[in-house]
PDB file of C-alpha atoms in Angstrom:
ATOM      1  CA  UNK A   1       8.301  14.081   3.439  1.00 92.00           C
ATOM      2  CA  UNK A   2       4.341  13.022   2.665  1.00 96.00           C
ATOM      3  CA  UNK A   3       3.727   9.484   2.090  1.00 97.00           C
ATOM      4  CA  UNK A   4       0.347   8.699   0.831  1.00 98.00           C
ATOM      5  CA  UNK A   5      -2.057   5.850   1.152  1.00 98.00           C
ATOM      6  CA  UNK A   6      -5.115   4.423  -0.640  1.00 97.00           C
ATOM      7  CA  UNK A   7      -7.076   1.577  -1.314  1.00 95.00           C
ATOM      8  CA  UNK A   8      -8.830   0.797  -4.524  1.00 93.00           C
ATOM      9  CA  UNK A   9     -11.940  -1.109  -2.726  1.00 90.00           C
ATOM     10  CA  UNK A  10     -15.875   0.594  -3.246  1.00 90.00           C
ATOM     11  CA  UNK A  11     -14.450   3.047  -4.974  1.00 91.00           C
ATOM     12  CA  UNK A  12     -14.748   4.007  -8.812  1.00 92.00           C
ATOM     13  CA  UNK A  13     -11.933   4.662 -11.383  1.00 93.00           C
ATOM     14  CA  UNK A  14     -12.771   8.258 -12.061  1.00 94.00           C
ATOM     15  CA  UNK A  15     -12.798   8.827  -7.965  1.00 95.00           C
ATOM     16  CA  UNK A  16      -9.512   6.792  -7.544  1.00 96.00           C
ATOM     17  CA  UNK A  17      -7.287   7.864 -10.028  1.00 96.00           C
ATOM     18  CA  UNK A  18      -8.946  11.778  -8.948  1.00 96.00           C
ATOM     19  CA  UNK A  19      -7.948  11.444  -6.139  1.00 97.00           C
ATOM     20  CA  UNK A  20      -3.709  10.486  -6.891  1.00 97.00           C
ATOM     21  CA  UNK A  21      -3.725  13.652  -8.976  1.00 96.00           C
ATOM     22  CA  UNK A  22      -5.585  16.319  -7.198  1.00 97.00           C
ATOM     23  CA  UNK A  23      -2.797  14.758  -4.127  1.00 97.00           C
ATOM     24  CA  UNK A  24       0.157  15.156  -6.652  1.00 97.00           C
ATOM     25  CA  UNK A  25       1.320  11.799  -5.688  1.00 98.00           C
ATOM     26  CA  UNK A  26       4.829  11.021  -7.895  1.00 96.00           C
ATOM     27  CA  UNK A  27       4.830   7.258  -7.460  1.00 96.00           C
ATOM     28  CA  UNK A  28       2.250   4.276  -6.989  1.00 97.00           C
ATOM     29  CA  UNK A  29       3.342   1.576  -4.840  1.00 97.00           C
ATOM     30  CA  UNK A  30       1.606  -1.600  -4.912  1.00 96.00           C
ATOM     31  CA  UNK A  31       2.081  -3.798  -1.859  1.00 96.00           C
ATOM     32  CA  UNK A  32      -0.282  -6.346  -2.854  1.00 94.00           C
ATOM     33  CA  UNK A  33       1.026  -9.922  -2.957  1.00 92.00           C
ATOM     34  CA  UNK A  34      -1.431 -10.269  -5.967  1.00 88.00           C
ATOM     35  CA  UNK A  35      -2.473  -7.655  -8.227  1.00 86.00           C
ATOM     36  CA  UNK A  36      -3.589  -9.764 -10.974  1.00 83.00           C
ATOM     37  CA  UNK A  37      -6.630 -10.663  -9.182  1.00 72.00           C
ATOM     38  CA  UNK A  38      -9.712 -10.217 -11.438  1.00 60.00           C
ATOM     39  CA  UNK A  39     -11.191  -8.960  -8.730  1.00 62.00           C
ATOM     40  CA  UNK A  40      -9.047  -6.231  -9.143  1.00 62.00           C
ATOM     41  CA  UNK A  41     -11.088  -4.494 -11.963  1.00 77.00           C
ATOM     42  CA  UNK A  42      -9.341  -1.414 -12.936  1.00 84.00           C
ATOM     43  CA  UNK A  43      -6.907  -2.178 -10.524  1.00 87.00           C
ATOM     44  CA  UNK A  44      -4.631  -5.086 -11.840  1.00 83.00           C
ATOM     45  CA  UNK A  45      -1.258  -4.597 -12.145  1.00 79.00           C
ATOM     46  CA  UNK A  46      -0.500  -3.787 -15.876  1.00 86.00           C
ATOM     47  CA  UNK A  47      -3.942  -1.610 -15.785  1.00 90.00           C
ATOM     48  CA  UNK A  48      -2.813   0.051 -13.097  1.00 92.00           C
ATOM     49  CA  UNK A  49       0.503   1.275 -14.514  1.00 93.00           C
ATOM     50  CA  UNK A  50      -1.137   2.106 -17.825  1.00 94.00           C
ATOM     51  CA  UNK A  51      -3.915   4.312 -16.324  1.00 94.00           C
ATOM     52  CA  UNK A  52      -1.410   6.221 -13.797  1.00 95.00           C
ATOM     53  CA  UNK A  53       1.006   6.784 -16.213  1.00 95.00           C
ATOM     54  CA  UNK A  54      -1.612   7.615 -18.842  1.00 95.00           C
ATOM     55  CA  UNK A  55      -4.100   9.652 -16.922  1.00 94.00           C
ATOM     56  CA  UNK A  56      -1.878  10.997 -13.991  1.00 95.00           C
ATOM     57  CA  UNK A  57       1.406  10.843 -15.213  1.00 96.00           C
ATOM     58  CA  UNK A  58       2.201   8.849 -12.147  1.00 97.00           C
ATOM     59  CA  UNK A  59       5.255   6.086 -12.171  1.00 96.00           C
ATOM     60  CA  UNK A  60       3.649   2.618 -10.980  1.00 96.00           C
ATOM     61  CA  UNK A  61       5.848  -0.077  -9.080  1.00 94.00           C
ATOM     62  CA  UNK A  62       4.880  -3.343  -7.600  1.00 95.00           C
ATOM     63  CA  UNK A  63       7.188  -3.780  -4.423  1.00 95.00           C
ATOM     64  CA  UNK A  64       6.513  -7.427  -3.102  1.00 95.00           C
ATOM     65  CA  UNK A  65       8.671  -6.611  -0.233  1.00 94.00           C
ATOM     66  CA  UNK A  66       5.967  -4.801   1.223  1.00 96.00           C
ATOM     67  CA  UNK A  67       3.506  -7.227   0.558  1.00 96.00           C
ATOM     68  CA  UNK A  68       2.413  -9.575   3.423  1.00 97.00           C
ATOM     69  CA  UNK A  69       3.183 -13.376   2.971  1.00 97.00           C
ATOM     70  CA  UNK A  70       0.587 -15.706   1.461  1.00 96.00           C
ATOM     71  CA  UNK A  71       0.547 -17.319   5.208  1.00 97.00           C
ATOM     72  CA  UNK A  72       0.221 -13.639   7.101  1.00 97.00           C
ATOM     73  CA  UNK A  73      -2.896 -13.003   4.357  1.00 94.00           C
ATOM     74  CA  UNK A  74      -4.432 -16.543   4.826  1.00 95.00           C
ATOM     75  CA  UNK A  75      -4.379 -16.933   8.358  1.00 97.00           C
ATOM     76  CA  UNK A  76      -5.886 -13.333   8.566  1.00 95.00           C
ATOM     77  CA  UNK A  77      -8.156 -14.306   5.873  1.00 93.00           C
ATOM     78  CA  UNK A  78      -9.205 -17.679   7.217  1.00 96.00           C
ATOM     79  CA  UNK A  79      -9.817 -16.124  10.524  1.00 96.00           C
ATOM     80  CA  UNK A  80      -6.895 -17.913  12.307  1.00 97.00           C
ATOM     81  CA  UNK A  81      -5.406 -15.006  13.897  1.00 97.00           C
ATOM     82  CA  UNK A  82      -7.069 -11.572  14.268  1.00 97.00           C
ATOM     83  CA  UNK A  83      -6.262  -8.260  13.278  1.00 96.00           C
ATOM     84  CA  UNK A  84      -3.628  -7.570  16.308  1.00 97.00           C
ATOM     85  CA  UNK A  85      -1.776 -11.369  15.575  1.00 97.00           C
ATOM     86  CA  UNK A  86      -1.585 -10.250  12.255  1.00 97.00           C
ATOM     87  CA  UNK A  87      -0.246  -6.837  12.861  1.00 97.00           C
ATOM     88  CA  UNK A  88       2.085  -8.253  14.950  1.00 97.00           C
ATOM     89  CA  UNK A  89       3.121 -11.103  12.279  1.00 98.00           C
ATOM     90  CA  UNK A  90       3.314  -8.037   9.534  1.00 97.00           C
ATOM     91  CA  UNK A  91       5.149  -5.695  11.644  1.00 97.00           C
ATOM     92  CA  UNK A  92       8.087  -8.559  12.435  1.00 97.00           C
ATOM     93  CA  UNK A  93       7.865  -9.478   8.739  1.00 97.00           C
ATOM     94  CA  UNK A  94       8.646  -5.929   7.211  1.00 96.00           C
ATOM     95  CA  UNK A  95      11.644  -5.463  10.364  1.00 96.00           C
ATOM     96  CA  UNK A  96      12.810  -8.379   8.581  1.00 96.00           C
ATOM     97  CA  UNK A  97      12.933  -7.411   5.163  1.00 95.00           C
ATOM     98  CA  UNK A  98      14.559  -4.344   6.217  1.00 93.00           C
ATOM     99  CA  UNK A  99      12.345  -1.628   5.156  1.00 94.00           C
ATOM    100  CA  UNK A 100      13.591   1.250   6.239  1.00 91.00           C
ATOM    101  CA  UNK A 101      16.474   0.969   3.621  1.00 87.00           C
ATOM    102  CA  UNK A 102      14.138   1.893   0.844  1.00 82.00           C
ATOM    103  CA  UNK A 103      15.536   5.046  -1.155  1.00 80.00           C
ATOM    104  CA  UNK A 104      13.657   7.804   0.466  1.00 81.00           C
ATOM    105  CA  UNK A 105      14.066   9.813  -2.539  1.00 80.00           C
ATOM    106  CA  UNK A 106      12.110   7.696  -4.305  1.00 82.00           C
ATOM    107  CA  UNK A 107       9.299   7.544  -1.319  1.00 89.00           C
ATOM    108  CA  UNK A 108       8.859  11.525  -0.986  1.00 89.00           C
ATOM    109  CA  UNK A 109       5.379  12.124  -2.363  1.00 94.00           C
ATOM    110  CA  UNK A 110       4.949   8.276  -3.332  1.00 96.00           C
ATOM    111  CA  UNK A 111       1.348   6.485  -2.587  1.00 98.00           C
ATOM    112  CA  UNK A 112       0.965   3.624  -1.048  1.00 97.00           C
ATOM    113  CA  UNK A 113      -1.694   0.917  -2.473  1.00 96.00           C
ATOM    114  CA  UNK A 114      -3.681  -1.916  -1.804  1.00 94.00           C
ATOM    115  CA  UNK A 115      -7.325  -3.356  -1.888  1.00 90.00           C
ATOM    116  CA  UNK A 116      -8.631  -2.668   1.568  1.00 91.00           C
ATOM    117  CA  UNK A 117     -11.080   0.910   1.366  1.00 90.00           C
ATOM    118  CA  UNK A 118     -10.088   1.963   4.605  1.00 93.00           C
ATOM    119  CA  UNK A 119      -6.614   2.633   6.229  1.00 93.00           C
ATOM    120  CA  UNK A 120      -7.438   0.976  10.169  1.00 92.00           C
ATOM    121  CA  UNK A 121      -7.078  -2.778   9.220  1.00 92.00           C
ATOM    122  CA  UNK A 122      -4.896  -2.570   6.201  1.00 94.00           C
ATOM    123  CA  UNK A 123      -0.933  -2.944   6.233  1.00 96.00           C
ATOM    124  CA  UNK A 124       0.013   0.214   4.188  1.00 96.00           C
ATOM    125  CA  UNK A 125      -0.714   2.002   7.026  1.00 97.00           C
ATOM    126  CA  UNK A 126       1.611  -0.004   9.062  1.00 97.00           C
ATOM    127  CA  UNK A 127       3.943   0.332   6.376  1.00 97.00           C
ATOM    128  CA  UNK A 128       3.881   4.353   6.459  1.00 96.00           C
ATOM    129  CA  UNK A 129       3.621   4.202   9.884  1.00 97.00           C
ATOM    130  CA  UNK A 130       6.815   1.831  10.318  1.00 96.00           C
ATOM    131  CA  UNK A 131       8.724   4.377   7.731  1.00 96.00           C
ATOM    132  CA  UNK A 132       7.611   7.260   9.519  1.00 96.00           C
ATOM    133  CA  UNK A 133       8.982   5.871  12.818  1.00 95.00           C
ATOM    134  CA  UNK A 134      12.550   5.025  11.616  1.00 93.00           C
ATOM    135  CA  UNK A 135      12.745   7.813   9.543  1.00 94.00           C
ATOM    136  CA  UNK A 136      11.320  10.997  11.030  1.00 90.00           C
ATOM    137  CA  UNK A 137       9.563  13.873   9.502  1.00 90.00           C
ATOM    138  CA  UNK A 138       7.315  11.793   7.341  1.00 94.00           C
ATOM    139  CA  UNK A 139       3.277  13.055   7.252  1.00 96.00           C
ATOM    140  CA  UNK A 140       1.324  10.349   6.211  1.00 97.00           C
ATOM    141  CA  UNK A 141      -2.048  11.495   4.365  1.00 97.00           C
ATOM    142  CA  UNK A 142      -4.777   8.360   3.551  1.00 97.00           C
ATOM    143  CA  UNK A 143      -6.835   9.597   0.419  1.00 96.00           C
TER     144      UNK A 143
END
């Protein structure tokens, strides 16, 4: 199984949405707690599913169990913890929720999104990373 991961951060609509097709990714999964931000840009939530369908023929879905909580993002945000507490905090959060129930099926060449440009300090990689852990065989590609 090949879970994918991207972020939608310094990086242009043509390159993003290039990148989810020349990858083949299936599915789009946002694990933003917002993605209504205007901020955002191309990258809001109905946007989003209208270009991926549109341009990419990719199926979008906003999962807010993957998200982080507003008071795992603020304290990050606000500096209160660093990245480890908050890796920690996230990590606990998505044991909690149960993650590793998700339909694999429906995972198998899915792409996981949120705002940060880089994998290292974002949690979609500890999201893939969790997944891969509990359930095997899972390469994990960050466009």
């Amino acid at each position: 199984m090949k879970i994918f991961t991207i972020g939608f951060t310094k990086t242009s609509a043509e390159n993003f949405f290039y990148r989810l097709k020349k990858a083949k990714v299936k599915r789009l999964v946002d694990t933003r707690l917002n993605n209504k931000s205007q901020l955002a840009g191309f990258a809001k939530g109905g946007d989003l599913e209208f270009f991926s369908k549109n341009l990419c023929g990719i199926t979008y879905e906003h999962n807010l169990d993957l998200a982080p909580t507003k008071e795992i993002l603020d304290a990050y945000r606000n500096k209160d913890i660093d990245w480890k507490k908050y890796e920690r905090r996230y990590k606990a959060l998505i044991k909690k929720r149960g993650i590793e129930e998700l339909n694999q099926r429906n995972m198998s060449g899915a792409c996981l999104l949120c705002s940060e440009e880089k994998p290292h300090n974002c949690h979609r990689r500890l999201i893939a990373e969790y997944l891969k852990k509990h359930w095997g065989k899972v390469e994990i590609v960050h466009l």
